[in-house]
Amino acid sequence: MNNQELRAVASRALSLLDLTNLKDDCTPDQIVTLCARAQSAFGPTAAICIWPRFVMQARTLLGPDSPIRIATVVNFPSGGMKTEDVLAETRDAVADGADDIDLVIPYRALAKGDAQAVTDMVSAVKGACGPAILKTILETGELKDISLIRRASDLSIAAGADFIKTSTGKVGVNATLEAADIMLQAIRDSRRKVGFKPAGGISTVADAGHYLRLADTIMGEDWVMPSTFRFGASGLLDDILAVLSGAQSPTVASGY
């Protein structure tokens, strides 16, 4: 990409970014910094994505009328909690001010052949979300198999997910273009208004451009917008700001 094309992708990616801090040792001070960074000189990110324990703090910091959504995670990162505990987590997060719930599906159960576990959990959590939107994290790097990734996508969509998301950022393999291709095709074939969120390891504007081109190709060039596409990333904002400000583009290695 030339500089003009890179800047166009950077501007587009900024508006689609779920700026993330899901580090195990995240602190309240880091949430203050995250909320401030999400309100960049070039415009706001789509959302921040944080642990449930910080949702109320972030809501206070951003205020009730902020364009920046607050996303949080449930059944995270292992996907192995009991449904009743996930429902309690979800209800508490929504009550604290969460706009988006990012749910890890029971992907290990699916890999063992228990598709119903996915359907039951996604459906139940969707019911507990109230006004919040539900993103289901498939953990595609652990599912590995193409047919399993497609199955997880189809089950999540059928059970009411508003988005399907690749990864937690906590495993060895996170977002990949191969998984994105499978998931976007599942969305297209469903003919439902379902969004897509690649997450984990997307740290440069050039990386982001590959995913945007894939989505444009499969879904059409007018499909990608914050209501249908998000990037889950922590390091990507650094590169976006470097490109938009004309500074040298840094390369950031990060799980998220």
Coordinates of C-alpha atoms in Angstrom, one line a residue:
M1 CA 0.0 0.0 0.0
N2 CA 1.2 3.5 -0.7
N3 CA 1.0 6.2 2.0
Q4 CA -2.4 7.4 1.0
E5 CA -3.9 3.9 1.0
L6 CA -2.3 3.2 4.3
R7 CA -3.8 6.3 5.9
A8 CA -7.2 5.4 4.5
V9 CA -7.0 1.9 6.1
A10 CA -5.7 3.4 9.4
S11 CA -8.6 5.9 9.5
R12 CA -11.1 3.1 8.8
A13 CA -9.5 0.8 11.4
L14 CA -9.6 3.4 14.1
S15 CA -13.4 3.6 13.8
L16 CA -13.7 -0.2 14.1
L17 CA -11.3 -0.8 17.0
D18 CA -12.2 -2.4 20.3
L19 CA -9.2 -1.1 22.2
T20 CA -8.4 -3.9 24.6
N21 CA -6.7 -4.5 27.9
L22 CA -7.4 -8.0 29.1
K23 CA -4.1 -8.4 30.9
D24 CA -4.3 -10.5 34.0
D25 CA -2.6 -7.8 36.1
C26 CA -4.6 -4.8 34.6
T27 CA -5.1 -2.0 37.2
P28 CA -7.6 0.8 37.6
D29 CA -4.9 3.3 36.5
Q30 CA -4.5 1.4 33.3
I31 CA -8.2 1.7 32.7
V32 CA -7.9 5.5 33.1
T33 CA -5.2 5.4 30.4
L34 CA -7.2 3.1 28.1
C35 CA -10.3 5.4 28.2
A36 CA -8.1 8.4 27.5
R37 CA -6.4 6.7 24.6
A38 CA -9.7 5.6 23.1
Q39 CA -10.5 9.3 22.6
S40 CA -7.7 9.9 20.1
A41 CA -6.9 13.1 18.3
F42 CA -8.1 11.5 15.1
G43 CA -11.4 10.4 16.5
P44 CA -12.7 7.8 19.0
T45 CA -12.3 4.0 18.8
A46 CA -15.5 2.0 18.5
A47 CA -15.2 0.6 22.0
I48 CA -12.9 -0.5 24.8
C49 CA -12.8 -4.1 25.8
I50 CA -12.0 -4.8 29.5
W51 CA -12.4 -7.2 32.4
P52 CA -15.9 -7.1 34.0
R53 CA -14.4 -5.7 37.3
F54 CA -13.6 -2.4 35.5
V55 CA -16.9 -1.8 33.7
M56 CA -18.4 0.5 36.3
Q57 CA -15.2 2.5 36.5
A58 CA -15.0 2.9 32.7
R59 CA -18.7 3.9 32.5
T60 CA -17.9 6.7 35.1
L61 CA -14.9 7.8 33.1
L62 CA -16.5 7.8 29.7
G63 CA -19.8 9.2 30.8
P64 CA -23.3 8.2 29.7
D65 CA -23.2 9.9 26.3
S66 CA -19.8 8.7 25.1
P67 CA -19.7 7.3 21.5
I68 CA -17.2 4.8 22.8
R69 CA -18.9 1.5 23.7
I70 CA -17.8 -0.6 26.7
A71 CA -17.2 -4.3 25.9
T72 CA -16.4 -6.9 28.5
V73 CA -15.8 -10.6 28.6
V74 CA -17.6 -13.5 30.2
N75 CA -16.8 -17.2 30.5
F76 CA -13.3 -15.9 29.8
P77 CA -10.8 -17.2 28.8
S78 CA -11.3 -20.9 29.1
G79 CA -14.9 -21.2 28.1
G80 CA -15.5 -23.8 30.9
M81 CA -17.7 -22.1 33.4
K82 CA -21.2 -23.3 34.4
T83 CA -24.0 -21.5 32.5
E84 CA -25.6 -20.1 35.7
D85 CA -22.3 -18.5 36.6
V86 CA -21.9 -17.0 33.1
L87 CA -25.4 -15.6 33.3
A88 CA -24.7 -14.0 36.6
E89 CA -21.5 -12.5 35.2
T90 CA -23.4 -11.2 32.2
R91 CA -26.2 -9.6 34.2
D92 CA -23.8 -7.9 36.5
A93 CA -21.7 -6.5 33.6
V94 CA -24.8 -5.1 31.9
A95 CA -26.0 -3.6 35.2
D96 CA -22.6 -1.9 35.6
G97 CA -22.9 -0.3 32.1
A98 CA -21.5 -2.8 29.6
D99 CA -22.7 -2.3 26.0
D100 CA -21.1 -5.4 24.5
I101 CA -20.8 -8.9 26.0
D102 CA -17.9 -11.0 24.5
L103 CA -18.7 -14.6 25.5
V104 CA -16.3 -17.5 25.1
I105 CA -18.4 -20.4 23.8
P106 CA -17.7 -23.9 25.4
Y107 CA -15.4 -24.7 22.5
R108 CA -13.9 -27.7 24.2
A109 CA -17.3 -29.3 24.5
L110 CA -17.9 -28.6 20.8
A111 CA -14.6 -30.2 19.9
K112 CA -15.8 -33.3 21.7
G113 CA -19.1 -33.4 19.8
D114 CA -21.4 -31.5 22.1
A115 CA -22.9 -28.9 19.8
Q116 CA -25.9 -28.5 22.2
A117 CA -23.6 -27.0 24.8
V118 CA -22.9 -24.1 22.5
T119 CA -26.5 -23.6 21.5
D120 CA -27.7 -23.6 25.1
M121 CA -25.1 -21.2 26.4
V122 CA -25.3 -18.7 23.6
S123 CA -29.1 -18.7 23.7
A124 CA -29.1 -18.2 27.5
V125 CA -26.5 -15.5 27.5
K126 CA -28.3 -13.7 24.7
G127 CA -31.4 -13.7 26.9
A128 CA -29.4 -12.1 29.7
C129 CA -27.8 -9.4 27.6
G130 CA -30.8 -7.0 27.7
P131 CA -29.8 -4.0 25.5
A132 CA -26.2 -5.2 25.2
I133 CA -25.0 -6.9 22.0
L134 CA -23.5 -10.4 22.2
K135 CA -20.3 -11.4 20.6
T136 CA -19.3 -15.1 20.7
I137 CA -15.7 -15.9 20.9
L138 CA -15.1 -19.2 19.0
E139 CA -11.4 -19.7 19.9
T140 CA -10.6 -20.7 16.4
G141 CA -6.9 -21.4 17.0
E142 CA -7.9 -24.2 19.4
L143 CA -10.8 -25.5 17.3
K144 CA -8.3 -25.7 14.4
D145 CA -10.4 -27.8 12.1
I146 CA -12.2 -25.9 9.3
S147 CA -15.4 -27.8 9.7
L148 CA -15.4 -27.1 13.5
I149 CA -14.9 -23.4 13.0
R150 CA -17.8 -23.3 10.5
R151 CA -19.9 -25.4 12.9
A152 CA -19.1 -23.0 15.8
S153 CA -20.0 -20.0 13.6
D154 CA -23.3 -21.5 12.4
L155 CA -24.3 -22.6 15.9
S156 CA -23.5 -19.2 17.4
I157 CA -25.4 -17.3 14.7
A158 CA -28.5 -19.6 14.9
A159 CA -28.5 -19.2 18.7
G160 CA -28.7 -15.4 18.5
A161 CA -25.1 -14.0 18.5
D162 CA -24.8 -10.4 17.2
F163 CA -21.2 -10.9 16.3
I164 CA -18.8 -13.9 15.9
K165 CA -15.3 -13.3 17.1
T166 CA -12.2 -15.4 16.4
S167 CA -10.2 -15.5 19.6
T168 CA -9.5 -14.6 23.3
G169 CA -5.9 -13.5 22.6
K170 CA -4.9 -15.9 25.3
V171 CA -3.9 -19.0 23.3
G172 CA -1.0 -19.8 20.9
V173 CA -2.9 -19.1 17.6
N174 CA -5.4 -16.3 17.6
A175 CA -6.9 -14.4 14.6
T176 CA -6.0 -15.8 11.1
L177 CA -7.2 -14.9 7.7
E178 CA -8.2 -18.6 7.1
A179 CA -10.5 -18.5 10.1
A180 CA -11.8 -15.1 9.1
D181 CA -12.7 -16.5 5.6
I182 CA -14.7 -19.3 7.1
M183 CA -16.5 -17.1 9.6
L184 CA -17.4 -14.4 7.0
Q185 CA -18.7 -17.0 4.7
A186 CA -20.9 -18.4 7.5
I187 CA -22.3 -14.9 8.1
R188 CA -22.9 -14.3 4.4
D189 CA -24.7 -17.7 4.1
S190 CA -26.8 -17.1 7.1
R191 CA -28.4 -13.9 5.5
R192 CA -28.6 -12.5 9.0
K193 CA -27.3 -9.2 10.3
V194 CA -24.3 -10.6 12.2
G195 CA -21.0 -8.9 12.7
F196 CA -17.4 -10.2 12.6
K197 CA -14.5 -9.5 15.0
P198 CA -11.0 -10.7 14.4
A199 CA -9.0 -10.5 17.7
G200 CA -5.5 -11.3 18.8
G201 CA -2.3 -10.6 17.0
I202 CA -3.5 -7.8 14.7
S203 CA -0.9 -5.1 15.5
T204 CA -0.3 -3.2 12.3
V205 CA -2.4 -1.2 9.8
A206 CA -1.1 -3.5 7.1
D207 CA -2.5 -6.5 9.0
A208 CA -5.8 -4.7 9.5
G209 CA -5.9 -4.0 5.7
H210 CA -5.8 -7.7 4.9
Y211 CA -8.9 -8.4 7.0
L212 CA -10.8 -5.4 5.6
R213 CA -10.1 -6.5 2.1
L214 CA -11.3 -10.0 2.9
A215 CA -14.5 -8.7 4.4
D216 CA -15.1 -6.3 1.5
T217 CA -14.6 -9.2 -0.9
I218 CA -17.0 -11.7 0.8
M219 CA -19.6 -9.3 2.2
G220 CA -19.4 -6.3 -0.2
E221 CA -17.7 -3.0 0.1
D222 CA -20.6 -1.3 1.9
W223 CA -20.8 -3.9 4.6
V224 CA -18.0 -3.0 7.0
M225 CA -19.0 -0.5 9.7
P226 CA -18.8 -0.5 13.5
S227 CA -22.1 -2.3 13.8
T228 CA -20.8 -5.2 11.7
F229 CA -17.0 -5.3 12.1
R230 CA -14.6 -4.7 14.9
F231 CA -10.9 -5.4 15.5
G232 CA -10.0 -6.7 19.0
A233 CA -6.5 -5.3 19.6
S234 CA -4.3 -3.5 22.0
G235 CA -1.2 -2.7 20.0
L236 CA -3.0 -1.8 16.8
L237 CA -3.9 1.7 18.0
D238 CA -0.2 2.7 18.2
D239 CA 0.3 1.8 14.6
I240 CA -2.9 3.6 13.5
L241 CA -1.8 6.8 15.3
A242 CA 1.7 6.6 13.8
V243 CA 0.3 6.3 10.3
L244 CA -2.3 9.0 10.7
S245 CA 0.3 11.4 12.2
G246 CA 2.9 10.7 9.6
A247 CA 5.3 9.2 12.0
Q248 CA 7.3 6.0 11.4
S249 CA 5.0 3.0 11.8
P250 CA 6.1 0.9 14.8
T251 CA 5.6 -2.9 14.9
V252 CA 4.0 -4.1 18.1
A253 CA 3.9 -7.7 19.1
S254 CA 1.0 -8.5 21.3
G255 CA -1.3 -11.4 22.1
Y256 CA -4.1 -8.8 21.6

